[in-house]
mmCIF file of C-alpha atoms and ligand atoms in Angstrom:
data_model
loop_
_atom_site.group_PDB
_atom_site.id
_atom_site.type_symbol
_atom_site.label_atom_id
_atom_site.label_comp_id
_atom_site.label_asym_id
_atom_site.label_seq_id
_atom_site.Cartn_x
_atom_site.Cartn_y
_atom_site.Cartn_z
ATOM 1 C CA UNK L 1 0.000 0.000 0.000
ATOM 2 C CA UNK L 2 1.556 3.306 -1.143
ATOM 3 C CA UNK L 3 1.771 5.949 1.580
ATOM 4 C CA UNK L 4 0.084 9.244 0.637
ATOM 5 C CA UNK L 5 1.951 12.374 -0.382
ATOM 6 C CA UNK L 6 0.862 15.287 1.818
ATOM 7 C CA UNK L 7 0.560 18.677 0.086
ATOM 8 C CA UNK L 8 0.174 21.199 2.902
ATOM 9 C CA UNK L 9 -0.654 24.865 2.389
ATOM 10 C CA UNK L 10 -0.283 27.621 4.966
ATOM 11 C CA UNK L 11 -1.965 30.908 5.818
ATOM 12 C CA UNK L 12 -3.858 33.068 3.295
ATOM 13 C CA UNK L 13 -3.435 30.537 0.481
ATOM 14 C CA UNK L 14 -7.171 29.810 0.711
ATOM 15 C CA UNK L 15 -7.557 33.267 -0.909
ATOM 16 C CA UNK L 16 -5.514 32.374 -3.978
ATOM 17 C CA UNK L 17 -7.129 33.623 -7.161
ATOM 18 C CA UNK L 18 -8.282 36.815 -5.430
ATOM 19 C CA UNK L 19 -5.207 37.459 -3.256
ATOM 20 C CA UNK L 20 -2.802 39.962 -4.905
ATOM 21 C CA UNK L 21 -3.337 38.394 -8.370
ATOM 22 C CA UNK L 22 -0.391 40.423 -9.742
ATOM 23 C CA UNK L 23 1.863 38.604 -7.248
ATOM 24 C CA UNK L 24 0.209 35.163 -6.835
ATOM 25 C CA UNK L 25 -1.708 34.811 -10.104
ATOM 26 C CA UNK L 26 -5.379 33.999 -10.635
ATOM 27 C CA UNK L 27 -5.388 30.223 -10.160
ATOM 28 C CA UNK L 28 -7.419 29.206 -7.113
ATOM 29 C CA UNK L 29 -6.229 26.659 -4.537
ATOM 30 C CA UNK L 30 -9.121 24.388 -5.543
ATOM 31 C CA UNK L 31 -7.860 24.429 -9.147
ATOM 32 C CA UNK L 32 -4.325 23.628 -7.955
ATOM 33 C CA UNK L 33 -5.723 20.763 -5.880
ATOM 34 C CA UNK L 34 -7.538 19.355 -8.925
ATOM 35 C CA UNK L 35 -4.354 19.623 -11.038
ATOM 36 C CA UNK L 36 -2.382 17.771 -8.347
ATOM 37 C CA UNK L 37 -4.984 15.006 -8.031
ATOM 38 C CA UNK L 38 -4.891 14.547 -11.805
ATOM 39 C CA UNK L 39 -1.055 14.445 -11.769
ATOM 40 C CA UNK L 40 -0.992 11.960 -8.859
ATOM 41 C CA UNK L 41 -3.067 9.423 -10.751
ATOM 42 C CA UNK L 42 -3.493 6.387 -8.492
ATOM 43 C CA UNK L 43 -0.939 7.588 -5.922
ATOM 44 C CA UNK L 44 -2.750 8.579 -2.715
ATOM 45 C CA UNK L 45 -2.666 12.312 -2.006
ATOM 46 C CA UNK L 46 -3.699 14.569 0.878
ATOM 47 C CA UNK L 47 -4.151 18.182 -0.295
ATOM 48 C CA UNK L 48 -4.904 20.566 2.577
ATOM 49 C CA UNK L 49 -4.821 24.238 3.636
ATOM 50 C CA UNK L 50 -4.900 25.896 7.049
ATOM 51 C CA UNK L 51 -4.410 29.360 8.502
ATOM 52 C CA UNK L 52 -3.516 27.726 11.840
ATOM 53 C CA UNK L 53 0.085 26.902 12.862
ATOM 54 C CA UNK L 54 -0.999 24.189 15.305
ATOM 55 C CA UNK L 55 -3.160 22.488 12.681
ATOM 56 C CA UNK L 56 -0.187 22.513 10.285
ATOM 57 C CA UNK L 57 1.927 20.834 12.978
ATOM 58 C CA UNK L 58 -0.786 18.235 13.618
ATOM 59 C CA UNK L 59 -0.843 17.401 9.890
ATOM 60 C CA UNK L 60 2.956 17.046 9.810
ATOM 61 C CA UNK L 61 2.714 14.660 12.781
ATOM 62 C CA UNK L 62 0.050 12.691 10.905
ATOM 63 C CA UNK L 63 2.361 12.517 7.872
ATOM 64 C CA UNK L 64 5.234 11.299 10.110
ATOM 65 C CA UNK L 65 3.042 8.299 11.043
ATOM 66 C CA UNK L 66 1.429 7.563 7.691
ATOM 67 C CA UNK L 67 2.891 9.655 4.856
ATOM 68 C CA UNK L 68 5.463 8.942 2.178
ATOM 69 C CA UNK L 69 6.438 12.530 1.349
ATOM 70 C CA UNK L 70 5.579 16.132 2.194
ATOM 71 C CA UNK L 71 5.212 19.068 -0.204
ATOM 72 C CA UNK L 72 4.702 22.181 1.923
ATOM 73 C CA UNK L 73 3.960 25.809 1.110
ATOM 74 C CA UNK L 74 4.250 27.169 4.647
ATOM 75 C CA UNK L 75 3.529 30.687 3.323
ATOM 76 C CA UNK L 76 4.299 33.290 6.006
ATOM 77 C CA UNK L 77 5.076 30.593 8.589
ATOM 78 C CA UNK L 78 8.218 29.866 6.516
ATOM 79 C CA UNK L 79 9.853 32.897 8.068
ATOM 80 C CA UNK L 80 8.398 32.752 11.592
ATOM 81 C CA UNK L 81 7.831 29.156 12.695
ATOM 82 C CA UNK L 82 10.523 27.198 14.531
ATOM 83 C CA UNK L 83 7.737 24.854 15.609
ATOM 84 C CA UNK L 84 7.005 23.834 12.004
ATOM 85 C CA UNK L 85 10.741 23.401 11.370
ATOM 86 C CA UNK L 86 11.010 21.169 14.463
ATOM 87 C CA UNK L 87 8.029 19.087 13.322
ATOM 88 C CA UNK L 88 9.497 18.608 9.836
ATOM 89 C CA UNK L 89 12.808 17.491 11.359
ATOM 90 C CA UNK L 90 10.981 14.368 12.597
ATOM 91 C CA UNK L 91 9.683 13.445 9.116
ATOM 92 C CA UNK L 92 11.769 10.558 7.674
ATOM 93 C CA UNK L 93 10.828 11.021 4.014
ATOM 94 C CA UNK L 94 11.519 13.682 1.382
ATOM 95 C CA UNK L 95 10.271 17.227 2.034
ATOM 96 C CA UNK L 96 9.808 19.684 -0.839
ATOM 97 C CA UNK L 97 9.342 23.323 0.200
ATOM 98 C CA UNK L 98 7.264 25.224 -2.349
ATOM 99 C CA UNK L 99 6.626 28.928 -2.897
ATOM 100 C CA UNK L 100 4.469 30.275 -5.719
ATOM 101 C CA UNK L 101 6.666 33.373 -5.894
ATOM 102 C CA UNK L 102 10.458 33.677 -5.989
ATOM 103 C CA UNK L 103 10.827 34.700 -2.347
ATOM 104 C CA UNK L 104 14.447 35.691 -2.901
ATOM 105 C CA UNK L 105 13.403 38.377 -5.348
ATOM 106 C CA UNK L 106 10.863 39.860 -2.932
ATOM 107 C CA UNK L 107 11.091 42.041 0.153
ATOM 108 C CA UNK L 108 13.863 41.206 2.640
ATOM 109 C CA UNK L 109 11.388 39.702 5.158
ATOM 110 C CA UNK L 110 10.695 36.852 2.690
ATOM 111 C CA UNK L 111 14.343 35.882 2.171
ATOM 112 C CA UNK L 112 15.162 33.534 5.064
ATOM 113 C CA UNK L 113 12.917 30.494 5.362
ATOM 114 C CA UNK L 114 13.401 28.261 8.408
ATOM 115 C CA UNK L 115 11.861 25.359 6.490
ATOM 116 C CA UNK L 116 14.682 25.449 3.917
ATOM 117 C CA UNK L 117 17.016 24.240 6.676
ATOM 118 C CA UNK L 118 15.320 20.811 6.629
ATOM 119 C CA UNK L 119 13.853 20.647 3.110
ATOM 120 C CA UNK L 120 15.150 18.068 0.641
ATOM 121 C CA UNK L 121 14.481 20.602 -2.118
ATOM 122 C CA UNK L 122 12.978 24.071 -2.619
ATOM 123 C CA UNK L 123 10.843 25.255 -5.545
ATOM 124 C CA UNK L 124 10.103 28.986 -5.738
ATOM 125 C CA UNK L 125 8.861 31.271 -8.496
ATOM 126 C CA UNK L 126 7.157 28.839 -10.891
ATOM 127 C CA UNK L 127 3.723 30.194 -9.978
ATOM 128 C CA UNK L 128 0.828 27.806 -9.363
ATOM 129 C CA UNK L 129 2.369 25.321 -11.796
ATOM 130 C CA UNK L 130 5.111 24.722 -9.240
ATOM 131 C CA UNK L 131 2.797 22.349 -7.350
ATOM 132 C CA UNK L 132 2.559 19.776 -10.149
ATOM 133 C CA UNK L 133 6.319 19.994 -10.770
ATOM 134 C CA UNK L 134 6.945 19.390 -7.066
ATOM 135 C CA UNK L 135 4.550 16.434 -7.090
ATOM 136 C CA UNK L 136 6.186 14.849 -10.134
ATOM 137 C CA UNK L 137 9.620 15.190 -8.498
ATOM 138 C CA UNK L 138 8.256 13.709 -5.263
ATOM 139 C CA UNK L 139 6.716 10.701 -7.031
ATOM 140 C CA UNK L 140 10.024 10.111 -8.860
ATOM 141 C CA UNK L 141 11.964 10.230 -5.569
ATOM 142 C CA UNK L 142 9.553 7.808 -3.895
ATOM 143 C CA UNK L 143 9.612 5.450 -6.891
ATOM 144 C CA UNK L 144 13.417 5.548 -6.947
ATOM 145 C CA UNK L 145 13.613 4.451 -3.321
ATOM 146 C CA UNK L 146 11.766 1.128 -3.074
ATOM 147 C CA UNK L 147 13.213 0.794 0.432
ATOM 148 C CA UNK L 148 10.623 3.399 1.439
ATOM 149 C CA UNK L 149 10.265 7.113 2.224
ATOM 150 C CA UNK L 150 13.054 7.223 4.810
ATOM 151 C CA UNK L 151 15.493 5.989 2.178
ATOM 152 C CA UNK L 152 14.058 8.412 -0.403
ATOM 153 C CA UNK L 153 14.496 11.295 2.012
ATOM 154 C CA UNK L 154 17.976 10.408 3.194
ATOM 155 C CA UNK L 155 19.221 9.374 -0.284
ATOM 156 C CA UNK L 156 18.429 12.802 -1.643
ATOM 157 C CA UNK L 157 19.658 14.634 1.475
ATOM 158 C CA UNK L 158 23.003 12.839 1.173
ATOM 159 C CA UNK L 159 23.253 13.515 -2.584
HETATM 160 C C1 LIG Q 201 3.163 32.672 0.082
HETATM 161 C C2 LIG Q 201 2.976 33.582 1.094
HETATM 162 O O1 LIG Q 201 1.828 33.687 1.696
HETATM 163 C C3 LIG Q 201 4.022 34.504 1.522
HETATM 164 O O2 LIG Q 201 3.992 34.734 2.902
HETATM 165 C C4 LIG Q 201 5.366 33.986 1.124
HETATM 166 C C5 LIG Q 201 4.476 32.384 -0.466
HETATM 167 C C6 LIG Q 201 5.406 33.502 -0.305
HETATM 168 C C7 LIG Q 201 4.404 31.921 -1.902
HETATM 169 O O3 LIG Q 201 5.112 32.479 -2.774
HETATM 170 O O4 LIG Q 201 3.692 30.933 -2.166
HETATM 171 O O5 LIG Q 201 6.255 34.852 1.248
#
């Protein structure tokens, strides 16, 4: 039984489509979710969004127990949350940090993500299409590591 890939979205991303369209585009989170489900095919997927830091941590704990990989757009929590970083440190599989925008080309406050310290990989600046690219990379990593998520995560982290 394949373990699900968790795609976790942080604060304000529920407003995508209407939120600063010149910065984040006009694709809604529901549309991104549908694109990811189509790209996942038969691979189980959990696609979620929360404005709550504690809920995000609860979902990471759930993924530690039953997930194969995590794709996370922590949004503003990227730059503020040690708690989310600490939770991700316990996840044995690959972690892909995703940002719709190129955070390094934005205001200074968006430059230093705590999550990047533990991420296997970071995707930033591809817009909404970044989600499907992250998912394809995740499925490749999991397929390449038949010994399971822990191996997939550590293999890449050692590479
Ligand atoms: C989303 C946010 O909400 C911001 O706080 C980040 C990120 C950027 C994004 O590009 O997806 O800075």
